[in-house]
Short mmCIF file of C-alpha atoms and ligand atoms in Angstrom, two decimals:
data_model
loop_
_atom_site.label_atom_id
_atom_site.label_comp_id
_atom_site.label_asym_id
_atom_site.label_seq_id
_atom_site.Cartn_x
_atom_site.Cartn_y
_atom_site.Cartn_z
CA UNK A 1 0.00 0.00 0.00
CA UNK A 2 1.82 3.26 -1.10
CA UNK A 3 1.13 5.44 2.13
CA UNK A 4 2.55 2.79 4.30
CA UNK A 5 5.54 3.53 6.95
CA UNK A 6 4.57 6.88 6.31
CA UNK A 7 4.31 9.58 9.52
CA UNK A 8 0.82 9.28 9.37
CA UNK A 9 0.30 5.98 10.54
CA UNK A 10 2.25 5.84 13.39
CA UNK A 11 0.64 8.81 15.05
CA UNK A 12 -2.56 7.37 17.59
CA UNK A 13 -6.29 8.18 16.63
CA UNK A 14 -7.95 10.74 18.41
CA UNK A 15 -11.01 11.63 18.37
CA UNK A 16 -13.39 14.49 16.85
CA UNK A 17 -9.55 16.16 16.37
CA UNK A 18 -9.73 19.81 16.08
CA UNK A 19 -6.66 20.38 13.47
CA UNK A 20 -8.03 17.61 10.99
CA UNK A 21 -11.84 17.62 11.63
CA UNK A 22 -12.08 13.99 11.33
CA UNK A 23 -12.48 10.94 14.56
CA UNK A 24 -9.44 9.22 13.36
CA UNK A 25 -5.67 9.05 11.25
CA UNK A 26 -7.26 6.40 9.18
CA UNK A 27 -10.95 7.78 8.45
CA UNK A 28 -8.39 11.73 7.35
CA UNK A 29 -6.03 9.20 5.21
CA UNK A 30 -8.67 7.35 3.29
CA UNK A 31 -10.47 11.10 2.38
CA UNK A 32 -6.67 12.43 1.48
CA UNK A 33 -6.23 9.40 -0.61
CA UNK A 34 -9.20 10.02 -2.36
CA UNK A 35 -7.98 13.73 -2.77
CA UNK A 36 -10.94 14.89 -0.70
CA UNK A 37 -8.82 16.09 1.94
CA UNK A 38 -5.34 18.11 2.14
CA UNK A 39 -2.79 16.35 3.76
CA UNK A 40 -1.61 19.77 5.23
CA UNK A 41 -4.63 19.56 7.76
CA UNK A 42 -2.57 17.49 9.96
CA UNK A 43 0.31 19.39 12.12
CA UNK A 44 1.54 16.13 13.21
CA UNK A 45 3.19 15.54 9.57
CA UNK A 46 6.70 15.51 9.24
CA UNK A 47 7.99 17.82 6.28
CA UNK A 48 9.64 14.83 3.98
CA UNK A 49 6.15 13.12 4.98
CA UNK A 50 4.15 16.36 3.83
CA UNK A 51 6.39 16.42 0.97
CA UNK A 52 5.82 13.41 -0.30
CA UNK A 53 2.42 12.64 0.16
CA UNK A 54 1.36 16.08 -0.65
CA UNK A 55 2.58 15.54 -4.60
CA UNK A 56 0.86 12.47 -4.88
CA UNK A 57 -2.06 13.40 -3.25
CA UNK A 58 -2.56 16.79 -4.92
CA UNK A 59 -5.79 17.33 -7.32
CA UNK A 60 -4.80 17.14 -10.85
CA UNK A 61 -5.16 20.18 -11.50
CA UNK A 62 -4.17 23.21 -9.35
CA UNK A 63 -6.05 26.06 -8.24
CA UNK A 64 -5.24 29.49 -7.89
CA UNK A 65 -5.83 32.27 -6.15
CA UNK A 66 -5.57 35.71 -8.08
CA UNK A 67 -6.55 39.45 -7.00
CA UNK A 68 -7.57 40.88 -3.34
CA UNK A 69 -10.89 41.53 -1.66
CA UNK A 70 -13.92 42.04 -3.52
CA UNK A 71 -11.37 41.35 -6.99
CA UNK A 72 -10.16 38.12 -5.59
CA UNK A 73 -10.97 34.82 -8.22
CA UNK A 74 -10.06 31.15 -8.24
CA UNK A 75 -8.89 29.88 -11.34
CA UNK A 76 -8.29 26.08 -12.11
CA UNK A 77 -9.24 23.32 -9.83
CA UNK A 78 -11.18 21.17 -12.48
CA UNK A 79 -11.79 17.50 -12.22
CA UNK A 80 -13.41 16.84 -15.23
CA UNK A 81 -13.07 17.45 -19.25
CA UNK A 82 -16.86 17.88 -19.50
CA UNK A 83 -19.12 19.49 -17.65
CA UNK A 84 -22.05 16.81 -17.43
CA UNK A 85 -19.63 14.22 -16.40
CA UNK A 86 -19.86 16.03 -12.85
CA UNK A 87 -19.28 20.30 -12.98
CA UNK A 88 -17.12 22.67 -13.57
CA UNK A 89 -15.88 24.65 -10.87
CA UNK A 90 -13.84 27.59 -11.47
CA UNK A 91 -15.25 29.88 -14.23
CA UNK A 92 -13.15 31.28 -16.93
CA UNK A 93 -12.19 34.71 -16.16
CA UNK A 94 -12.42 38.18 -18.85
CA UNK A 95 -9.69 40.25 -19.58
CA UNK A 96 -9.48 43.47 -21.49
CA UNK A 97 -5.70 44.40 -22.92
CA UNK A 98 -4.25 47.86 -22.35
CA UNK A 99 -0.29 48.65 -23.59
CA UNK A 100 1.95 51.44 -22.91
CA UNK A 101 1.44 52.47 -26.68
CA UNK A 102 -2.02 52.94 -26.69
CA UNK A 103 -2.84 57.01 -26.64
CA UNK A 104 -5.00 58.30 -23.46
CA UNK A 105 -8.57 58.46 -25.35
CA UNK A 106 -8.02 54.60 -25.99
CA UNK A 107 -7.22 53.85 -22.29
CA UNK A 108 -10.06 56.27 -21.19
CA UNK A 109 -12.47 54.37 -23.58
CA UNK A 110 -11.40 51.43 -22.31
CA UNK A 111 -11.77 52.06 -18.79
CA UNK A 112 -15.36 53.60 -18.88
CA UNK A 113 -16.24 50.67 -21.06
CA UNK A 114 -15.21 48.26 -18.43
CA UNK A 115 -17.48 50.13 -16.12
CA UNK A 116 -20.24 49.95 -18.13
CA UNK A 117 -20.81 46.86 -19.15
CA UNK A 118 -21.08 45.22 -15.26
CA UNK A 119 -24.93 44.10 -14.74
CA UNK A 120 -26.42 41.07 -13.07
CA UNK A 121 -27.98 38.26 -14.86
CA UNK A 122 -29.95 35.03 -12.54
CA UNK A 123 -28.11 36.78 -9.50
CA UNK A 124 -24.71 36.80 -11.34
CA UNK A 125 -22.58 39.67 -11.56
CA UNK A 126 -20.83 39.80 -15.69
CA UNK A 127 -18.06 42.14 -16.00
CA UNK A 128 -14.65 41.74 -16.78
CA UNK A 129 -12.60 40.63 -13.75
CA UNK A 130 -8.94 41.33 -14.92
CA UNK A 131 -6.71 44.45 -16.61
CA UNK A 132 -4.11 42.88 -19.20
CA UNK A 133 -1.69 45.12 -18.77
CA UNK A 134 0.68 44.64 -21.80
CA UNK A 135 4.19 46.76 -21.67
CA UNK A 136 5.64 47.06 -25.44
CA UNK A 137 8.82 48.74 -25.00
CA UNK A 138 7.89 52.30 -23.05
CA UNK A 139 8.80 51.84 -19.93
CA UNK A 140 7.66 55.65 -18.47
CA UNK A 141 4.48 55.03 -20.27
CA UNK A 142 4.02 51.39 -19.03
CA UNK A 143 4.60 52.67 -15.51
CA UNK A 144 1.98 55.75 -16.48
CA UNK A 145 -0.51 53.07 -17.91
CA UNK A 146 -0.96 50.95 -14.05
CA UNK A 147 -0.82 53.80 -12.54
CA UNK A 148 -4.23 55.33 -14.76
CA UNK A 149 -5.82 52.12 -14.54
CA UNK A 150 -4.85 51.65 -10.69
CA UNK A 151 -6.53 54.91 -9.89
CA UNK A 152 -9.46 54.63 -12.29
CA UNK A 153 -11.08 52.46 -9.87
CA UNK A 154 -12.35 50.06 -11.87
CA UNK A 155 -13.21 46.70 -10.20
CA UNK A 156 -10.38 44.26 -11.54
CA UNK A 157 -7.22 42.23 -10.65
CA UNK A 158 -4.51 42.93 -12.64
CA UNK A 159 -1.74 41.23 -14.64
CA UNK A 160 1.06 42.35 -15.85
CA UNK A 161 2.30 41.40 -18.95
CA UNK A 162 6.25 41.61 -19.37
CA UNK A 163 9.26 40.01 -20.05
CA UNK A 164 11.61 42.96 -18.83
CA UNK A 165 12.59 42.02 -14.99
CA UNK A 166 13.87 45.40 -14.48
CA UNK A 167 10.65 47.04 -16.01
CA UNK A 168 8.32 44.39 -13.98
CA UNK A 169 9.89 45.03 -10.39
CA UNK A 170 8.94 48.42 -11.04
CA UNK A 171 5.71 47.49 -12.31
CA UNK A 172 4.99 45.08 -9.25
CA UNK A 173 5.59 47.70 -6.90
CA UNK A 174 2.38 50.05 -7.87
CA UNK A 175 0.16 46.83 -7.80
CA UNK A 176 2.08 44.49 -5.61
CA UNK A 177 -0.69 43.99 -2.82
CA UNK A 178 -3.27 43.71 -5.10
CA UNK A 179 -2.05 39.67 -5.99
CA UNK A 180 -1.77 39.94 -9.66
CA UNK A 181 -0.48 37.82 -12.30
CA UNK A 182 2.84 38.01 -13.73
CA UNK A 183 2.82 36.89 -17.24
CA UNK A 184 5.87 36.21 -19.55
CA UNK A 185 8.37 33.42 -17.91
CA UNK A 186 10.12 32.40 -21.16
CA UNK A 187 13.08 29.95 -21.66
CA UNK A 188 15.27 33.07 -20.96
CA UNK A 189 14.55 34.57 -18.04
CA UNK A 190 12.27 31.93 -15.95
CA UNK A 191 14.84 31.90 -12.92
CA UNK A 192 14.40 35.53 -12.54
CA UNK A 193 11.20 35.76 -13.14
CA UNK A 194 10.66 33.03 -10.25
CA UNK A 195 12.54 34.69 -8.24
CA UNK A 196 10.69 37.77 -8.68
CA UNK A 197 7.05 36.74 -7.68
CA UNK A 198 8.30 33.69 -5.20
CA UNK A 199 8.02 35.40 -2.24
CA UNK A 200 4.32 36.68 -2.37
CA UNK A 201 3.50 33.15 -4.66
CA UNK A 202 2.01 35.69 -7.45
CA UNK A 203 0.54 33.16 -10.46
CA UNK A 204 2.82 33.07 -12.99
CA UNK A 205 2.45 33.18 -16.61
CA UNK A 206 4.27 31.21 -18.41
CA UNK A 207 4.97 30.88 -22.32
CA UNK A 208 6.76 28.84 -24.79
CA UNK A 209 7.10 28.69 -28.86
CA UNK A 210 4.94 24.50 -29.04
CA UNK A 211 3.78 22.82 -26.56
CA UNK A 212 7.34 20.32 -25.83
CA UNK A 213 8.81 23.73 -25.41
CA UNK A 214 6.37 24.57 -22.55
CA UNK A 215 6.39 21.45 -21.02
CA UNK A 216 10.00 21.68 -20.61
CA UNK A 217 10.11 24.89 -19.30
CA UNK A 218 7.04 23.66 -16.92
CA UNK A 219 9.71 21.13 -15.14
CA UNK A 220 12.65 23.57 -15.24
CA UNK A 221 10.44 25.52 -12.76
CA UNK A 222 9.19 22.78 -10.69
CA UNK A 223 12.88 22.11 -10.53
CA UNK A 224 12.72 25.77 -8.48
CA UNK A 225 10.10 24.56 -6.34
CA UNK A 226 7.75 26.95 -8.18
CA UNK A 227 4.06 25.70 -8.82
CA UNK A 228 1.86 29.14 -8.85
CA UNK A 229 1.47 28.48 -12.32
CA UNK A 230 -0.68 29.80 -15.77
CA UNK A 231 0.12 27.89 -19.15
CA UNK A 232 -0.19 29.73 -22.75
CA UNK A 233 -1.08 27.80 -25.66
CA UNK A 234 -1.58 30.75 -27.70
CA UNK A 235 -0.49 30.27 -30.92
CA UNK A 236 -1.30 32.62 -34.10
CA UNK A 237 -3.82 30.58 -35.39
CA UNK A 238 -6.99 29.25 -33.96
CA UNK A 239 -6.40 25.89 -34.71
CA UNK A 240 -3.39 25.00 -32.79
CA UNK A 241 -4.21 27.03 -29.69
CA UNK A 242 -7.27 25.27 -29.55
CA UNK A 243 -5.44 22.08 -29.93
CA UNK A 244 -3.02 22.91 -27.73
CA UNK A 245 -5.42 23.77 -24.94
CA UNK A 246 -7.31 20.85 -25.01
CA UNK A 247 -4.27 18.55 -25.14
CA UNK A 248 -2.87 20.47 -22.05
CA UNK A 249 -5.69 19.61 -19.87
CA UNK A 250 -6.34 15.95 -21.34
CA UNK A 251 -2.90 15.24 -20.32
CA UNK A 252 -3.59 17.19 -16.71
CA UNK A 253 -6.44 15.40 -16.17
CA UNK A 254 -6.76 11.65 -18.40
CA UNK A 255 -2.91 11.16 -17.89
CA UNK A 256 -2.58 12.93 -14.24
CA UNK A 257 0.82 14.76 -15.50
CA UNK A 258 0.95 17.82 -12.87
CA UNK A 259 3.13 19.27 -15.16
CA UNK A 260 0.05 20.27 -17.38
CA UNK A 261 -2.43 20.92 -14.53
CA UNK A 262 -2.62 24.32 -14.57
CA UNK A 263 -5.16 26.88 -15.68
CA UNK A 264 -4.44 28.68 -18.90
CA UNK A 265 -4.45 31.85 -20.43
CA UNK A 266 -5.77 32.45 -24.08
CA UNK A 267 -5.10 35.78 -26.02
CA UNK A 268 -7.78 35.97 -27.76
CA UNK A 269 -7.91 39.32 -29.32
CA UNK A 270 -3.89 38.24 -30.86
CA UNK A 271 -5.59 35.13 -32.38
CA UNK A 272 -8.58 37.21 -33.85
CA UNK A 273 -6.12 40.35 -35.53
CA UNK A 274 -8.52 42.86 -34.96
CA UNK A 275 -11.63 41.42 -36.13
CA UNK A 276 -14.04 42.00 -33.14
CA UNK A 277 -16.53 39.37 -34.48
CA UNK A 278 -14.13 36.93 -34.68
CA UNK A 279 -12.65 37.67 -31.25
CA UNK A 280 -16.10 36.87 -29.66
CA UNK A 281 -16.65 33.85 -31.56
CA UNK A 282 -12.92 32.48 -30.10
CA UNK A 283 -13.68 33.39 -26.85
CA UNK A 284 -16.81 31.23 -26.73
CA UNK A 285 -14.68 28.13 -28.30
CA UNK A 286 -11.98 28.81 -25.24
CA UNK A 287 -14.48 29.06 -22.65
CA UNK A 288 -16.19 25.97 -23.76
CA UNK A 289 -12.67 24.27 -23.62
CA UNK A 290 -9.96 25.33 -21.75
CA UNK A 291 -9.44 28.95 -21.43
CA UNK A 292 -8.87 29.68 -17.52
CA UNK A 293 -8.32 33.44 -18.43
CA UNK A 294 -9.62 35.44 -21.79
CA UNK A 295 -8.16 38.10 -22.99
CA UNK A 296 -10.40 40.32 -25.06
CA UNK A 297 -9.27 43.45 -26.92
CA UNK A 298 -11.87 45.69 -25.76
CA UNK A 299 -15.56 45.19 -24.08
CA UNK A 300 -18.74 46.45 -25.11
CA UNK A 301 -22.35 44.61 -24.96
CA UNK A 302 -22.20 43.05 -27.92
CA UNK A 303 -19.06 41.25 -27.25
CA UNK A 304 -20.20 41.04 -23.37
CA UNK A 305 -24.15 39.27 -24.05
CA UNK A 306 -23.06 36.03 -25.87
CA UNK A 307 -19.68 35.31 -24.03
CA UNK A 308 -21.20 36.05 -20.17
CA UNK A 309 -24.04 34.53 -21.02
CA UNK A 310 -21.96 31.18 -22.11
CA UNK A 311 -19.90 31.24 -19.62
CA UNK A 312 -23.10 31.55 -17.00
CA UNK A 313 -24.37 28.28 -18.77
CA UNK A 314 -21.06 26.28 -19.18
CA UNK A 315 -20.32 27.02 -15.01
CA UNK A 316 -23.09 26.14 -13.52
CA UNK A 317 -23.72 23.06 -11.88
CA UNK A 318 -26.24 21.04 -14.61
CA UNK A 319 -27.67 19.42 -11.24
CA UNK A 320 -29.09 22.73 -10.12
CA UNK A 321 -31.59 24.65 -12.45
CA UNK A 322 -30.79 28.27 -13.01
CA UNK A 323 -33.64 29.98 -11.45
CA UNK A 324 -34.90 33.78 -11.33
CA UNK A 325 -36.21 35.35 -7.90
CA UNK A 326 -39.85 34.78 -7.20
CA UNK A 327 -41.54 37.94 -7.29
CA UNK A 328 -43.63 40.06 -9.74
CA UNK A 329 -41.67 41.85 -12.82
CA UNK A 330 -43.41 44.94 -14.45
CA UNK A 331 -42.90 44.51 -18.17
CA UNK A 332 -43.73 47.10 -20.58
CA UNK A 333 -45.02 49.58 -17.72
CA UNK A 334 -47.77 48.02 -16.30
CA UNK A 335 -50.41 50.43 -14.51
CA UNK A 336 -53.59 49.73 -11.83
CA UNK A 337 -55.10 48.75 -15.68
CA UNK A 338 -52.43 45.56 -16.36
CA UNK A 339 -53.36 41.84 -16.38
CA UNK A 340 -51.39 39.04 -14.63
CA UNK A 341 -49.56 36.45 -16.52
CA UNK A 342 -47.81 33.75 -14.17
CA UNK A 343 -45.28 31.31 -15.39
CA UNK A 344 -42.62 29.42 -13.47
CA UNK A 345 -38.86 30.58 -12.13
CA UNK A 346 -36.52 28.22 -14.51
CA UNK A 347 -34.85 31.03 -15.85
CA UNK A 348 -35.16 30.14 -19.26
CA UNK A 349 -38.77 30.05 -19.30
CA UNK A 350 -38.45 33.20 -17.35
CA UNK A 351 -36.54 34.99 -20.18
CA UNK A 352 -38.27 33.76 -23.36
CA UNK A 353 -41.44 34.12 -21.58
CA UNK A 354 -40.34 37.94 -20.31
CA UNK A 355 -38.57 38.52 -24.09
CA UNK A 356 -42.47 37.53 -25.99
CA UNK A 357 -44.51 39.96 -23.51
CA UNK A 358 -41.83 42.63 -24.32
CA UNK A 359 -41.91 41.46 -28.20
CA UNK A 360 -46.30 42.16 -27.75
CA UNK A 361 -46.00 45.56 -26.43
CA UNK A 362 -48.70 44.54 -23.86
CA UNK A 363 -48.12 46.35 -20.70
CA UNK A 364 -48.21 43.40 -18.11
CA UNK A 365 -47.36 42.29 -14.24
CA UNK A 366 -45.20 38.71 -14.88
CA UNK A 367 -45.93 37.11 -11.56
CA UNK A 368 -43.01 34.26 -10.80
CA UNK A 369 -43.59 31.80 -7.99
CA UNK A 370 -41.13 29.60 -6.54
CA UNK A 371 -41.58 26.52 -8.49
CA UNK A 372 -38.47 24.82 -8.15
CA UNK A 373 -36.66 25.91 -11.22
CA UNK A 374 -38.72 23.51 -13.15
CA UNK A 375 -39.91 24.28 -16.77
CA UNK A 376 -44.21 24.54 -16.36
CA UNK A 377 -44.93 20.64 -16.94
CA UNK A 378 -42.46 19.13 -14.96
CA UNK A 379 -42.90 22.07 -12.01
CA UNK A 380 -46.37 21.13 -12.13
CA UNK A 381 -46.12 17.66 -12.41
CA UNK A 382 -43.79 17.55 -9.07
CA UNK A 383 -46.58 19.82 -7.62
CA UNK A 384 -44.81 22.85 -7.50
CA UNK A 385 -46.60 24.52 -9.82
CA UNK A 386 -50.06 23.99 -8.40
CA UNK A 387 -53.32 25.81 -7.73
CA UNK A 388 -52.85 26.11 -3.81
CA UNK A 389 -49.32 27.51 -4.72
CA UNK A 390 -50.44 29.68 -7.23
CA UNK A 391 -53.45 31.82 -6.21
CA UNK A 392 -50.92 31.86 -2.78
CA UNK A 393 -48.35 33.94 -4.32
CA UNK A 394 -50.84 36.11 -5.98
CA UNK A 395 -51.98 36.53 -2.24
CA UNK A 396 -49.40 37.06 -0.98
CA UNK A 397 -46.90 38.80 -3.69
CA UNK A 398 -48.96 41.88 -2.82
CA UNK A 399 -49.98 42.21 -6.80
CA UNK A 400 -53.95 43.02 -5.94
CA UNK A 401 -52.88 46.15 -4.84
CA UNK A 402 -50.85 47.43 -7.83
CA UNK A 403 -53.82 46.27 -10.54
CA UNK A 404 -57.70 46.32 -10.24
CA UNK A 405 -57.47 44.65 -13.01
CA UNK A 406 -58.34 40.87 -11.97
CA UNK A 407 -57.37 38.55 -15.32
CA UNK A 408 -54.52 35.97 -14.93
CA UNK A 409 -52.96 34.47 -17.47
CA UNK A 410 -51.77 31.02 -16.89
CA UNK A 411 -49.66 28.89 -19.33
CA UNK A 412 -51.98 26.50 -21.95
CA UNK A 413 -50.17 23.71 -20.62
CA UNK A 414 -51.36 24.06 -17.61
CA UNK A 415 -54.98 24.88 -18.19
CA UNK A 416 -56.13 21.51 -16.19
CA UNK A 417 -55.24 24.78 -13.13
CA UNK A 418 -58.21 26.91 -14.16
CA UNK A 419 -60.51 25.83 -11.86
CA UNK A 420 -58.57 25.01 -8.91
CA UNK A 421 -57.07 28.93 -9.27
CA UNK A 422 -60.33 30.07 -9.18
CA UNK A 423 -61.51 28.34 -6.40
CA UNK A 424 -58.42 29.67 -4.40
CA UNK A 425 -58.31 33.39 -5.81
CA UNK A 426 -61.95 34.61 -5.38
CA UNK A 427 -62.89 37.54 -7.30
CA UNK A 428 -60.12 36.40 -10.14
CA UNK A 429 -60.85 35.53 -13.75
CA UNK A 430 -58.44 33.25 -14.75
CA UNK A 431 -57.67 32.84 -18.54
CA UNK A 432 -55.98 30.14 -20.23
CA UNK A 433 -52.62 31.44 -22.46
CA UNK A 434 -51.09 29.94 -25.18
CA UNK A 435 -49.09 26.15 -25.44
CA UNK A 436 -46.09 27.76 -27.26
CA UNK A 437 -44.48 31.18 -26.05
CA UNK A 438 -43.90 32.40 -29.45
CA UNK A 439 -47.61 32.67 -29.66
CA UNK A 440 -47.96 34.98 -26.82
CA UNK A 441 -47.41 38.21 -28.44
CA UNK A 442 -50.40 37.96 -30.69
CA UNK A 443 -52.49 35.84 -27.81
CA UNK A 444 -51.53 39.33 -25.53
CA UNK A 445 -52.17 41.56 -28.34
CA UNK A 446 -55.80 40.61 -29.08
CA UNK A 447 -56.53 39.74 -25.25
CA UNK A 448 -55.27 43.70 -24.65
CA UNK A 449 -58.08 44.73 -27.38
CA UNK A 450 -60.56 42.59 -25.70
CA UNK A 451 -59.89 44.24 -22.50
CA UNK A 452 -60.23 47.88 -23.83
CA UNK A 453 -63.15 46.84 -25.77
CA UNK A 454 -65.45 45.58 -23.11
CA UNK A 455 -64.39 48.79 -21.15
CA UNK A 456 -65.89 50.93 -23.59
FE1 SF4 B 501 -4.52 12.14 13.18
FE2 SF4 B 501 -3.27 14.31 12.26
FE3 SF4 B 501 -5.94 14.23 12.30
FE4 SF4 B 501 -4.61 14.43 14.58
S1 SF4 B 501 -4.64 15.94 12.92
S2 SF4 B 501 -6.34 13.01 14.13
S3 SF4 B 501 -2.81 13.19 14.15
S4 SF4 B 501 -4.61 12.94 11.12
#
């Protein structure tokens, strides 16, 4: 058995131990060995023992810490190559390039567009998390460049991309406590560029001309003890930095080569040469597969809808439903005159559901109730999505008071509910929607003539 002889063995169960959190040696060993627990828990280890078993025991691939406080990110950590095999944990992270040639309106533009485009979607907040700071042979104006985008206030980690030590320990020092990357370790200067970020473990970026070459220079650092690690496998075209990020974390994760497991960084706006349209449709290939950290020329919402929306799908655990907050959304200014429509809170019903009343024009109160994040038949067919719980929320959501208008519109699917709501809602005329949601704007169109009609 490979851990025996080892320290931990020979140390005496206790138990309910406070450094550990588990009754005995053997019950912690079993969830190390089975990399659910780090073998760094335990005080009691001796340092060759922690040494050892701490490299065979470590995840495949590692994760990293990057940025401070609110800024702060994990990147890496994966398991898995796909993410209904189990999830995906860490989300790939945006970045927006800025270089010491770029004139002051572009770094302006840039900055304000970063603050812009930062809005929440299903209780997620999509904005780009990281400044690529490129330097490209101007040191003053390098310097100049952190500094403006340091004080600009902008909500982002940094990293710094240079392969100039001198340059970079001048750099480091405006954004030092902030934890940024250091990107550029090359075949050159890799000792000093360890060196450099050892002592506060900084990630480093690391990049090589093909993938041998970066493999190589992967072991020359472990050789230095260094393992805060990002991989490029950039390349100029498309196809063989997609290639090459796939095969990186095949080999992290099939093969369980720790020289590989470590997130990556794709430049995507080098690959795309200016084309914006292309740039957005790399990104989505590299956050589908593998790209820890994208780098994006500039943001604006057109680039920012598709990829954050992605990347909200791709990360989230397929177990779990994405679901909107129960509570009633005015669409199209609804007054005391508006009907009711209720559907469920599977955000994907809630969105092409809120997208066809806003499509109609119909001024309407969308009441959501907490059905479980199920789609209408299977909400209602767990009984989530019942009578009782229905005319409940309408109850209690407080809508009576901000429409005298008493229609609800329920989905067709559900129109076995009529007479239950009814029963439940006194005073409330319940009407029976459409099966399909692309029939809703003319369904809400001609129900909104009705309405005025039998008023007059
Ligand atoms: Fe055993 Fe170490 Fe856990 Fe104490 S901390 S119970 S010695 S594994």
């Amino acid at each position: 058995m490979a851990l025996k002889g080892l320290d931990i063995f020979k140390l005496s169960p206790k138990k309910n131990c406070k450094d550990c959190g588990f009754p005995t040696c053997m019950a912690f060993s079993m969830k190390v060995a089975a990399g659910a627990a780090e073998i760094s828990k335990c005080p009691h280890m001796s340092d060759e023992a922690l040494a050892k078993l701490s490299d065979a025991t470590a995840p495949p691939m590692k994760t990293l810490t990057i940025g401070k406080g609110e800024n702060e990110y994990k990147l890496g950590g994966e398991t898995v190559l796909f993410r209904h095999e189990k999830s995906l944990v860490n989300r790939n992270r945006f970045a927006v390039l800025f270089t010491d040639s770029m004139d002051d309106e572009t770094v302006n533009n840039k900055i304000e567009n970063i603050k812009k485009v930062d809005y929440i979607r299903i209780g997620e907040e999509m904005k780009v998390e990281i400044a690529a700071l490129k330097y490209s042979g101007n040191k003053e104006n390098y310097i100049k460049l952190i500094n403006t985008v340091k004080n600009s206030e902008i909500k982002v980690a940094y990293m710094l991309i240079c392969e100039d030590i001198d340059v970079l320990k001048e750099a480091l020092e405006i954004v030092k406590g902030e934890n940024p990357i250091v990107y550029g370790a090359n075949k050159e200067n890799y000792k000093e560029m360890v060196e450099l970020v050892k002592a506060d473990k900084l990630a480093l970026g690391v990049k090589a001309d093909n993938l041998e070459e970066l493999y190589s220079l992967v072991e020359d650092i472990h050789k230095l003890g260094y393992k805060e690690l990002i991989l490029d496998p950039t390349s100029n075209n498309v196809k063989e930095a997609f290639t090459n990020a796939v095969q990186i974390r095949r080999i992290a994760l099939k093969e369980g080569d720790r020289a590989f497991g470590y997130p990556s960084v794709v430049f995507a706006n080098e690959i795309a040469k200016d084309d914006k349209y292309m740039e957005v449709a790399i990104s989505s290939l590299f956050t589908v597969k593998y790209g820890s950290i994208i780098v994006l020329d500039d943001i604006d919402y057109s680039r920012a809808l598709p990829l954050f929306a992605l990347r909200q799908n791709i990360y989230t655990d397929p177990q779990r439903p994405m679901r909107v907050e129960p509570k009633i959304y005015p669409i199209n200014n609804p007054d005391e005159n508006s009907p009711v429509l209720v559907t469920v809170d599977f955000a994907l019903t809630y969105f092409i559901i809120a997208g066809e009343i806003e499509r109609s024009k119909v001024p309407m109160w969308l009441a959501i109730p907490d059905a479980g994040g199920y789609s209408v038949l299977t909400a209602w067919a767990a009984g989530k999505f019942g009578g009782s719980s229905i005319s409940n929320f309408i109850k209690e959501s407080g809508v009576s008071e901000q429409t005298k208008c008493r229609k609800l519109i329920i989905p067709g699917k559900v129109a076995v509910l009529k007479g239950d709501i009814e029963d439940n809602l006194p005073g409330w005329d319940v009407v029976i929607g459409t099966n399909e949601a692309m029939e809703l704007p003319k369904f809400l169109r001609d129900f909104n003539e009705e309405l005025r009609t039998a008023k007059a």
